[in-house]
JSON list of C-alpha atoms in Angstrom, two decimals:
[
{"chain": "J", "resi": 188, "resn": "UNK", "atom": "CA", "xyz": [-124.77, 134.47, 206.27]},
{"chain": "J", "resi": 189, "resn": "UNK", "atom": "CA", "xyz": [-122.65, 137.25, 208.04]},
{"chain": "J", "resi": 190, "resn": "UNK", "atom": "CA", "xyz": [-119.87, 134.59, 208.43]},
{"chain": "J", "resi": 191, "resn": "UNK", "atom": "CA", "xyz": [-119.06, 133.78, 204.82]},
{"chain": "J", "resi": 192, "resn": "UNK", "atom": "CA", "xyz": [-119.46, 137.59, 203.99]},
{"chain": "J", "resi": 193, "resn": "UNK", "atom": "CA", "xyz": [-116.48, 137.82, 206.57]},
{"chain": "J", "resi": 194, "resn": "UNK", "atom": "CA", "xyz": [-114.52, 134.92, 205.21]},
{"chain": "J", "resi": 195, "resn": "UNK", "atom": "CA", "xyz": [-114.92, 137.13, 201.73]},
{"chain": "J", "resi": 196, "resn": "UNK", "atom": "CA", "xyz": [-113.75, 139.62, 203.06]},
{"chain": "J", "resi": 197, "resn": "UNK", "atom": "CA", "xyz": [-111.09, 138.06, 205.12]},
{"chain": "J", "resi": 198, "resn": "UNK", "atom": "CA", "xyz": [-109.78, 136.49, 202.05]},
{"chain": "J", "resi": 199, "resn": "UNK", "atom": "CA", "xyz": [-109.86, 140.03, 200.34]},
{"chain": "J", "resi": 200, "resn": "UNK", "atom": "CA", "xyz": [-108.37, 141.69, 202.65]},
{"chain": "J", "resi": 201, "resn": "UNK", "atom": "CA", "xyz": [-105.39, 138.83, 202.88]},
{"chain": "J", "resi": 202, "resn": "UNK", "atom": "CA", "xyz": [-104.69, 139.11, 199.30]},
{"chain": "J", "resi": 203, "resn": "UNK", "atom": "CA", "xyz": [-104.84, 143.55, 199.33]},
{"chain": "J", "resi": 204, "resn": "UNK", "atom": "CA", "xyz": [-102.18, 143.52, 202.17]},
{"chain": "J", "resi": 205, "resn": "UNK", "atom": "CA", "xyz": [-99.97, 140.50, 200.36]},
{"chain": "J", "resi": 206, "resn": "UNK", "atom": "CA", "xyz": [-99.88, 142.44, 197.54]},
{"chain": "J", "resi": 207, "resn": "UNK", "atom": "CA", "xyz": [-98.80, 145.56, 199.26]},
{"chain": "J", "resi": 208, "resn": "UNK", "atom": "CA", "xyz": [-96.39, 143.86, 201.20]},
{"chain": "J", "resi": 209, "resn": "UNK", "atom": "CA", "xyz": [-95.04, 141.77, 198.04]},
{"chain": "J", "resi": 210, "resn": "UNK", "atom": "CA", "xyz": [-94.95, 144.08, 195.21]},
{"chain": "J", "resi": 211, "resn": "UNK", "atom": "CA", "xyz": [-92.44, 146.67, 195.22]},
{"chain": "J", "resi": 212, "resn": "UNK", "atom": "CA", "xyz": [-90.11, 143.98, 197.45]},
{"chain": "J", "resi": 213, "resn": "UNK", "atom": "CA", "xyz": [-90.61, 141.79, 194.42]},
{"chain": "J", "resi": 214, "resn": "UNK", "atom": "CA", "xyz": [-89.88, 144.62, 192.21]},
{"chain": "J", "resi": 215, "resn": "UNK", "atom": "CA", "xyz": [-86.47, 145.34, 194.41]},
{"chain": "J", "resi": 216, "resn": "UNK", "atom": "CA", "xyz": [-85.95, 141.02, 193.89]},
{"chain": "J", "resi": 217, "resn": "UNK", "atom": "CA", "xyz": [-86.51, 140.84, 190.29]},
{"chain": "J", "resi": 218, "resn": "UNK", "atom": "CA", "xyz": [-84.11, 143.86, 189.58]},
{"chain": "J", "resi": 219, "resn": "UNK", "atom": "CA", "xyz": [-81.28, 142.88, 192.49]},
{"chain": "J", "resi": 220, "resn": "UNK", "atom": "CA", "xyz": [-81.49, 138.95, 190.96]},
{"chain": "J", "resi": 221, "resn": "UNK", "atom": "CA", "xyz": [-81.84, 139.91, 187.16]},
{"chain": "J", "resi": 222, "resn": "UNK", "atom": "CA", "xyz": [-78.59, 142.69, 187.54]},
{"chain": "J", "resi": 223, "resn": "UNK", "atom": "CA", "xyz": [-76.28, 140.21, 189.78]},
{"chain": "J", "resi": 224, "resn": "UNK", "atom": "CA", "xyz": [-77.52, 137.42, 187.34]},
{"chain": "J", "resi": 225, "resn": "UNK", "atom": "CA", "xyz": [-76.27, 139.77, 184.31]},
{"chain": "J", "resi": 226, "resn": "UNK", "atom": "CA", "xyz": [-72.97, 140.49, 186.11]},
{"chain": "J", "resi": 227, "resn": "UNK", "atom": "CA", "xyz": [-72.05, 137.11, 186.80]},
{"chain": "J", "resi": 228, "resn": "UNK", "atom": "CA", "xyz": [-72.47, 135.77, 183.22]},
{"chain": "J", "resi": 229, "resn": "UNK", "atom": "CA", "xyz": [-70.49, 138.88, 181.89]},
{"chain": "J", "resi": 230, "resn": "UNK", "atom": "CA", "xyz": [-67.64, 137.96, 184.27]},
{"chain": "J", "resi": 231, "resn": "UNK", "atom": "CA", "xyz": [-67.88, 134.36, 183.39]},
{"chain": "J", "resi": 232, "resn": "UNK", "atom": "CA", "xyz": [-68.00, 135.64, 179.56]},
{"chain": "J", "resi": 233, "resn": "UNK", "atom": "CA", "xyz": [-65.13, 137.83, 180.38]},
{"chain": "J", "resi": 234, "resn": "UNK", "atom": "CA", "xyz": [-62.59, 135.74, 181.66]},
{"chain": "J", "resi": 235, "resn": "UNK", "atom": "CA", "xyz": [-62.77, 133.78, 178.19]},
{"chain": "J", "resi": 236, "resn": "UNK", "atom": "CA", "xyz": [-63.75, 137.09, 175.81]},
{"chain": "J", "resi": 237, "resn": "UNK", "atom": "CA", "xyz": [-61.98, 139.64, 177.38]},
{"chain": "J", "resi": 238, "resn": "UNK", "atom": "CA", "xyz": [-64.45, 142.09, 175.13]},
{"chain": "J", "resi": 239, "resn": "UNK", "atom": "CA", "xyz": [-68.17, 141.88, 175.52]},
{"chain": "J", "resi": 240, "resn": "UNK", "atom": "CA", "xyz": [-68.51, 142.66, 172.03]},
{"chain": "J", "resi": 241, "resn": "UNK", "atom": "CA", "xyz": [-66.32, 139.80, 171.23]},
{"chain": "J", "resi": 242, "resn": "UNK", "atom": "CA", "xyz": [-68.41, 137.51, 173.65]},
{"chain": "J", "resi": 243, "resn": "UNK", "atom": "CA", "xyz": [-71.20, 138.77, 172.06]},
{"chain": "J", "resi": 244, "resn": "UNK", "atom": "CA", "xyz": [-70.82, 138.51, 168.46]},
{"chain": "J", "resi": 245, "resn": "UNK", "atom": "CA", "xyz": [-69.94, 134.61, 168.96]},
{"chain": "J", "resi": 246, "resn": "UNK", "atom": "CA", "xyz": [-72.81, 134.14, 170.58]},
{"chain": "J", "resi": 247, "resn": "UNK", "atom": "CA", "xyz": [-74.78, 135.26, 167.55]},
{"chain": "J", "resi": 248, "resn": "UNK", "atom": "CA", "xyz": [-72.44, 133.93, 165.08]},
{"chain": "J", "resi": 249, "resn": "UNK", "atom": "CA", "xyz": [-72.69, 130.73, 166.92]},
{"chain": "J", "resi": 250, "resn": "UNK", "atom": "CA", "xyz": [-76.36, 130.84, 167.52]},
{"chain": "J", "resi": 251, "resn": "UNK", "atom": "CA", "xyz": [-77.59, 131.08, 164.22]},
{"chain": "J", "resi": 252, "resn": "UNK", "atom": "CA", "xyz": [-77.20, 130.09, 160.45]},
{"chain": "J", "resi": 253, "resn": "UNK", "atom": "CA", "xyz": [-75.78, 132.71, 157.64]},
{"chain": "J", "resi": 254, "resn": "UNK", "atom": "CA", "xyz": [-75.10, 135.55, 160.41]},
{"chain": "J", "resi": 255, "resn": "UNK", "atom": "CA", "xyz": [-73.92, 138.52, 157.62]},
{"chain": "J", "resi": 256, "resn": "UNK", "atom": "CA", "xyz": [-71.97, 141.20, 159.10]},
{"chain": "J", "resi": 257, "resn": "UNK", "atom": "CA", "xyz": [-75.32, 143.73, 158.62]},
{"chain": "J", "resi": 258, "resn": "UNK", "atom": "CA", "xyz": [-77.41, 141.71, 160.77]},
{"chain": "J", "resi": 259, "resn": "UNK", "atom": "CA", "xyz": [-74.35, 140.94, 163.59]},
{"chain": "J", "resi": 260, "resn": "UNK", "atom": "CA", "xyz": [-74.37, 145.20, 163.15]},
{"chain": "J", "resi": 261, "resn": "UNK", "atom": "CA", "xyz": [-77.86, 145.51, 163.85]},
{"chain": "J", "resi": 262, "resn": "UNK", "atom": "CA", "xyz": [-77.67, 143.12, 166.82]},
{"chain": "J", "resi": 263, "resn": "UNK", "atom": "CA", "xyz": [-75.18, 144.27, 168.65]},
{"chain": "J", "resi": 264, "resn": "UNK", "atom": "CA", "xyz": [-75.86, 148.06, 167.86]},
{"chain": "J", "resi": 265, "resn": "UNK", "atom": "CA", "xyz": [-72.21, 148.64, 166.19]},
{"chain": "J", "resi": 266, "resn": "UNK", "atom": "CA", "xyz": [-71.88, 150.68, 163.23]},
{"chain": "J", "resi": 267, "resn": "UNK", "atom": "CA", "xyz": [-70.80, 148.66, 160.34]},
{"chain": "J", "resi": 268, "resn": "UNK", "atom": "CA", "xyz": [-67.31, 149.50, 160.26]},
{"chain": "J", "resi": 269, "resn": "UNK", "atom": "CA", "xyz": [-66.87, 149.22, 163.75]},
{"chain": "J", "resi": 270, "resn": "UNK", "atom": "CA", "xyz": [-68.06, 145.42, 163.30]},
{"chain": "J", "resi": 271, "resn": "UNK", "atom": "CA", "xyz": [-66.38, 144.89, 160.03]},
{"chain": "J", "resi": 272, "resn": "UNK", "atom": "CA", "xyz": [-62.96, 145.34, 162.61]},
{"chain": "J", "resi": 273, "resn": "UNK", "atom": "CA", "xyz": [-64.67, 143.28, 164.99]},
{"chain": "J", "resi": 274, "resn": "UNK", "atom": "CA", "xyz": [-65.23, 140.52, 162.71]},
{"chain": "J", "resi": 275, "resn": "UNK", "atom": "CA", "xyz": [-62.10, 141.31, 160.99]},
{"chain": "J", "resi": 276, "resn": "UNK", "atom": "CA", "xyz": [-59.97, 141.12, 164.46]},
{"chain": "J", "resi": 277, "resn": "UNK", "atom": "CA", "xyz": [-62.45, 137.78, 165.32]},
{"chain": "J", "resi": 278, "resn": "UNK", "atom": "CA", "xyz": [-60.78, 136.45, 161.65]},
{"chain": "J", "resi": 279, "resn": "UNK", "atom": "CA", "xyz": [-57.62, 137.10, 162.72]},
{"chain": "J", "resi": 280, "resn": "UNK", "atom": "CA", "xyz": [-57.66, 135.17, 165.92]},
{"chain": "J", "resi": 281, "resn": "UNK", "atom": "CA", "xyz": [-59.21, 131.90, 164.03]},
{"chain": "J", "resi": 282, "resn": "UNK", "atom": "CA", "xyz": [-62.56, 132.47, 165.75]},
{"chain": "J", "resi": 283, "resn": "UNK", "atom": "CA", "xyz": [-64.85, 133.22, 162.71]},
{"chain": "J", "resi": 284, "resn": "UNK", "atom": "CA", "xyz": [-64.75, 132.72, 159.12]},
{"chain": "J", "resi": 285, "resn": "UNK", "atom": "CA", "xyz": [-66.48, 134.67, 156.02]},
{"chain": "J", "resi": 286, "resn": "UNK", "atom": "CA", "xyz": [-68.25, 132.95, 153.50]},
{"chain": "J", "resi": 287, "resn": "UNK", "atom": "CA", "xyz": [-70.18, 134.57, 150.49]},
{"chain": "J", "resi": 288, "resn": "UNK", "atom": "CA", "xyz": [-74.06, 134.45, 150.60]},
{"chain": "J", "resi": 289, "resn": "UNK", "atom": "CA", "xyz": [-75.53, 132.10, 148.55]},
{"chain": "J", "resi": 290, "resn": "UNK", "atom": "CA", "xyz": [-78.58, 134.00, 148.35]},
{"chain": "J", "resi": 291, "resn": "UNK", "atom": "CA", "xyz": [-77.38, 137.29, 148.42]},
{"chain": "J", "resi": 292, "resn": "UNK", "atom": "CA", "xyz": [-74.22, 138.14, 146.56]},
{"chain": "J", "resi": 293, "resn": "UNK", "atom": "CA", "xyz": [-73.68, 141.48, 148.03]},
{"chain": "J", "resi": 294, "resn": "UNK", "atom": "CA", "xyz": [-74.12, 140.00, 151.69]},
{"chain": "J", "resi": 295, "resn": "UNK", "atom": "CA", "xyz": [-71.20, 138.15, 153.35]},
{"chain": "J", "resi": 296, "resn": "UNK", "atom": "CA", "xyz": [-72.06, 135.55, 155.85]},
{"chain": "J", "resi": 297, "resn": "UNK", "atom": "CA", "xyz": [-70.37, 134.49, 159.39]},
{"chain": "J", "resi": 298, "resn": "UNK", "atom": "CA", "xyz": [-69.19, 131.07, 160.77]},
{"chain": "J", "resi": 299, "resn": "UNK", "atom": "CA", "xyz": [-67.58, 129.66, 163.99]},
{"chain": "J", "resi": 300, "resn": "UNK", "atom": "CA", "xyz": [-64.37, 127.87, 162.94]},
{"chain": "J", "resi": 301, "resn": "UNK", "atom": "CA", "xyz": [-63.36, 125.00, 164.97]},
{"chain": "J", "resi": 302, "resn": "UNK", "atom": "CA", "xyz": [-61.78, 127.30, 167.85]},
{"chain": "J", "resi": 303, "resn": "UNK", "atom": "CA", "xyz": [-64.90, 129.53, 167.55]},
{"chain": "J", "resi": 304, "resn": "UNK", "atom": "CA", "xyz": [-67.71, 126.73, 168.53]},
{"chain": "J", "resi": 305, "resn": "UNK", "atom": "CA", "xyz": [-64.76, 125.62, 171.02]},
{"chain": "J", "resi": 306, "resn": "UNK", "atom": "CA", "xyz": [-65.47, 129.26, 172.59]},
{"chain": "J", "resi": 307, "resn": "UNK", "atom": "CA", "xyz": [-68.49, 129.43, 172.46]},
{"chain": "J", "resi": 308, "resn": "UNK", "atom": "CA", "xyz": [-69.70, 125.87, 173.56]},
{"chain": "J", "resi": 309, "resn": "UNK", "atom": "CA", "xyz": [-67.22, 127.18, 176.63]},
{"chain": "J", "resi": 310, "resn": "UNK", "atom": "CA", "xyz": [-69.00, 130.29, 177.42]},
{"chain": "J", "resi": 311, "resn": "UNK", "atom": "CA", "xyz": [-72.61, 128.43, 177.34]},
{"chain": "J", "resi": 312, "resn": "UNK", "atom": "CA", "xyz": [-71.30, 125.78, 179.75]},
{"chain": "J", "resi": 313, "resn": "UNK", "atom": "CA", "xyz": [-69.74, 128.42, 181.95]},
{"chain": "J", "resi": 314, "resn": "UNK", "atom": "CA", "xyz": [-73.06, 130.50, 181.61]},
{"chain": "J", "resi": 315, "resn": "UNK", "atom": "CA", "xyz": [-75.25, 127.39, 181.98]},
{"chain": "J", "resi": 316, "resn": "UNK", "atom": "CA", "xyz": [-73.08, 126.63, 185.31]},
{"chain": "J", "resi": 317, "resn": "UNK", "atom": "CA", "xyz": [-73.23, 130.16, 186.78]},
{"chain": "J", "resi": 318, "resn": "UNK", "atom": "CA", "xyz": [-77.20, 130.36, 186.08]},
{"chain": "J", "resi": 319, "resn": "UNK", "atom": "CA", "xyz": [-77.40, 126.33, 187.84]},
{"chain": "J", "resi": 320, "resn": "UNK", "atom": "CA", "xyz": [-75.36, 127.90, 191.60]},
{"chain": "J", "resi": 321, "resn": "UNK", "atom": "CA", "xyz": [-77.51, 130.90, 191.42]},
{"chain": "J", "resi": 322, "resn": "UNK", "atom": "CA", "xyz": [-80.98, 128.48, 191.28]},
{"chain": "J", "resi": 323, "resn": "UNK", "atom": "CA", "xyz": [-79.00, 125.61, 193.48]},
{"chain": "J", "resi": 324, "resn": "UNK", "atom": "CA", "xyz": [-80.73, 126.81, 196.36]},
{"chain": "J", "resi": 325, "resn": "UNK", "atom": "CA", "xyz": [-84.23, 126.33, 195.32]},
{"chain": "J", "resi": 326, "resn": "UNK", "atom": "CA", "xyz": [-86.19, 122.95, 195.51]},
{"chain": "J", "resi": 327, "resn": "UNK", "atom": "CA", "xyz": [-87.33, 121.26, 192.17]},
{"chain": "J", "resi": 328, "resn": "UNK", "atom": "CA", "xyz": [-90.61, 122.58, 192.90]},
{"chain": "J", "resi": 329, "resn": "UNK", "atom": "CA", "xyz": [-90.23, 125.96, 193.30]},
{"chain": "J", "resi": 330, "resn": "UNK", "atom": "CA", "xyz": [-87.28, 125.87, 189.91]},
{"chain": "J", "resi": 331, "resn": "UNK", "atom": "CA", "xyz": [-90.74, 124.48, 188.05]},
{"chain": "J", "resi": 332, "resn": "UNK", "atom": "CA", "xyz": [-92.95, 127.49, 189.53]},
{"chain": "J", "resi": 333, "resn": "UNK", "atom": "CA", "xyz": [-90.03, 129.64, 188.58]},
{"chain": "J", "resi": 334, "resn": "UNK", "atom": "CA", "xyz": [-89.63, 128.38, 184.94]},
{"chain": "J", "resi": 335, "resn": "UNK", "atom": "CA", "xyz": [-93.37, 128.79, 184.43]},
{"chain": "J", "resi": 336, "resn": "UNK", "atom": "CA", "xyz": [-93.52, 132.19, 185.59]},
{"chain": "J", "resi": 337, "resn": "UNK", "atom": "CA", "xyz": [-90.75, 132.87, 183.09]},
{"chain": "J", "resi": 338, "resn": "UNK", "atom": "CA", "xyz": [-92.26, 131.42, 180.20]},
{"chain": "J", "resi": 339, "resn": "UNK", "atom": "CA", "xyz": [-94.49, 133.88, 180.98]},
{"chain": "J", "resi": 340, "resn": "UNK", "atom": "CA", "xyz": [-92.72, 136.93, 181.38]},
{"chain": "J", "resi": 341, "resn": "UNK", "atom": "CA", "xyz": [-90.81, 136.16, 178.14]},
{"chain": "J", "resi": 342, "resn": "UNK", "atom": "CA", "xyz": [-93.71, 135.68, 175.61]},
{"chain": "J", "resi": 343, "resn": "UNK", "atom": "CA", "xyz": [-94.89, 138.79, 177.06]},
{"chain": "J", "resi": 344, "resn": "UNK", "atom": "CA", "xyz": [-91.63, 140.97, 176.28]},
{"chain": "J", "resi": 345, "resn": "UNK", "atom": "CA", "xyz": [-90.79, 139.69, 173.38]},
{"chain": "J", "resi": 346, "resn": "UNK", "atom": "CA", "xyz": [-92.37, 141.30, 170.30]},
{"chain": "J", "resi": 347, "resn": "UNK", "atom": "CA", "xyz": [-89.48, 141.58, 168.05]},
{"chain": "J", "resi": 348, "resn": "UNK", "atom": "CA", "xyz": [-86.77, 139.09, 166.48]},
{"chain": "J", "resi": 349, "resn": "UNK", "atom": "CA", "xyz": [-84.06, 141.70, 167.24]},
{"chain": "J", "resi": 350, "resn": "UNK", "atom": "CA", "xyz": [-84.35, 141.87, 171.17]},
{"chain": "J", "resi": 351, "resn": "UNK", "atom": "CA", "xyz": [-85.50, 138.40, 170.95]},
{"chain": "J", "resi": 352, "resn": "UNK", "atom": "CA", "xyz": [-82.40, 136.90, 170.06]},
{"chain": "J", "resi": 353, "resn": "UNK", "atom": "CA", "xyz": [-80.11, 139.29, 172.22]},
{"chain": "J", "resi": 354, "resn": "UNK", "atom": "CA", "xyz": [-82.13, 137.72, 175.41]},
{"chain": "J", "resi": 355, "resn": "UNK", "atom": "CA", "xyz": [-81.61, 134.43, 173.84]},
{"chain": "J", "resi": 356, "resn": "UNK", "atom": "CA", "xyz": [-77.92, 134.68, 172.91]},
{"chain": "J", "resi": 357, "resn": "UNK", "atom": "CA", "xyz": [-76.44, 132.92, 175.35]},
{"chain": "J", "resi": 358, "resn": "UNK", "atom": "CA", "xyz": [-79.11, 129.88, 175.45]},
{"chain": "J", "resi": 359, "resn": "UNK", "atom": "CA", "xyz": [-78.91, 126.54, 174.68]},
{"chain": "J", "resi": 360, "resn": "UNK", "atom": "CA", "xyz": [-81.11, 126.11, 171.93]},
{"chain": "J", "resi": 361, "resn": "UNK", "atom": "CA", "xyz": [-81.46, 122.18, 171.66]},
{"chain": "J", "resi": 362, "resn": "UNK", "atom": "CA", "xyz": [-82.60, 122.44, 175.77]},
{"chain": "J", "resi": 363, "resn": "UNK", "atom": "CA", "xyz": [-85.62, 124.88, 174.66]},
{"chain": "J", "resi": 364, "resn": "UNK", "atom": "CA", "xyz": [-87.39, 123.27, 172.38]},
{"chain": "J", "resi": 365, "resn": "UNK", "atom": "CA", "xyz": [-89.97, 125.38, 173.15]},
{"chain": "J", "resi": 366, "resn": "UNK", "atom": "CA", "xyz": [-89.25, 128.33, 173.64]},
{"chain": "J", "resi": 367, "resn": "UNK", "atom": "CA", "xyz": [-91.19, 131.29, 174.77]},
{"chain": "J", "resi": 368, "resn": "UNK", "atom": "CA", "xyz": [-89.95, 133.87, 172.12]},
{"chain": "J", "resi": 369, "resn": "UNK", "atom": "CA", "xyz": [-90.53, 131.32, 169.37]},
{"chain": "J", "resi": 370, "resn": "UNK", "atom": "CA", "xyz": [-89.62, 131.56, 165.95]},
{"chain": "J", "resi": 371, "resn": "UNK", "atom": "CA", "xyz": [-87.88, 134.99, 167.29]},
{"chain": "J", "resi": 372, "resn": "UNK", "atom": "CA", "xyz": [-85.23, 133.29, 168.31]},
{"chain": "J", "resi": 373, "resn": "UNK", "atom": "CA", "xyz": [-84.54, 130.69, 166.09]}
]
């Protein structure tokens, strides 16, 4: 009997002193991979927007159907006349394109013209590419432990659409079908 009492409390103790030694280190990893992660993707993002507003607002223009200037306000946390020049400088360069709601006729709704989805399919590939070296170096295994535990952590952050689609703005859509955030970000 006193052996598998020890082997309970071997296993016990095992787990206490992993979990000492792992959690604030994994704390220090999450943080040190989430910021160089972020900084990558807005250098990537910058060479082709030099603006991270302007990388920005096409991703959400580009993301989504009937984008109106209030909402592409709201999600980038502009004022509205700050935006209106955004969108009105985005116009200018043959990136975006106004249309009138059809369901609202006060609202005015966004598009990607042709050069637009050009852009912005360019800054998902880049994105997409930058996000592939950084995982390169682990095994398919470890990329599906990885992708579980962040299915995770994303259903559990995610409680409204707002933040919701700024975490999802530059994803691929039609490669996550089912996707943690849900209808949040759709």
């Amino acid at each position: 009997m006193h052996g598998a009492h020890s082997f309970t409390f071997d296993l016990y103790a095992q787990r206490t002193y992993i979990q000492f030694m792992t959690e604030p280190n994994l704390t220090n990893l999450v943080a040190a991979f989430a910021l160089r992660l972020s900084d990558r993707i807005a250098d990537v993002t910058d060479e082709l927007m030099p603006r991270s507003e302007t990388a920005r607002a096409l991703a959400f223009i580009g993301r989504g159907e009937g984008e109106t200037v209030r909402g592409l306000s709201l999600r980038l946390g502009l004022s509205h006349a700050a935006t209106v020049r955004l969108v009105d400088r985005l116009e200018k360069d043959g990136l975006v394109a106004r249309h009138a709601s059809p369901t609202d006729g006060r609202a005015v709704e966004l598009s990607l013209t042709a050069d637009g989805t050009a852009a912005f399919r360019e800054m998902l590939a880049r994105t997409e590419n930058e996000i592939e070296r950084a995982l390169r170096p682990l095994t398919g295994a470890q990329k599906g432990v990885l992708g579980d535990c962040l299915r995770d952590i994303l259903s559990g952050l995610e409680t409204q659409r707002l933040t919701a689609a700024q975490g999802c703005r530059f994803c691929r859509a039609d490669k996550c079908p089912d996707c943690p955030v849900g209808d949040a970000c759709s």
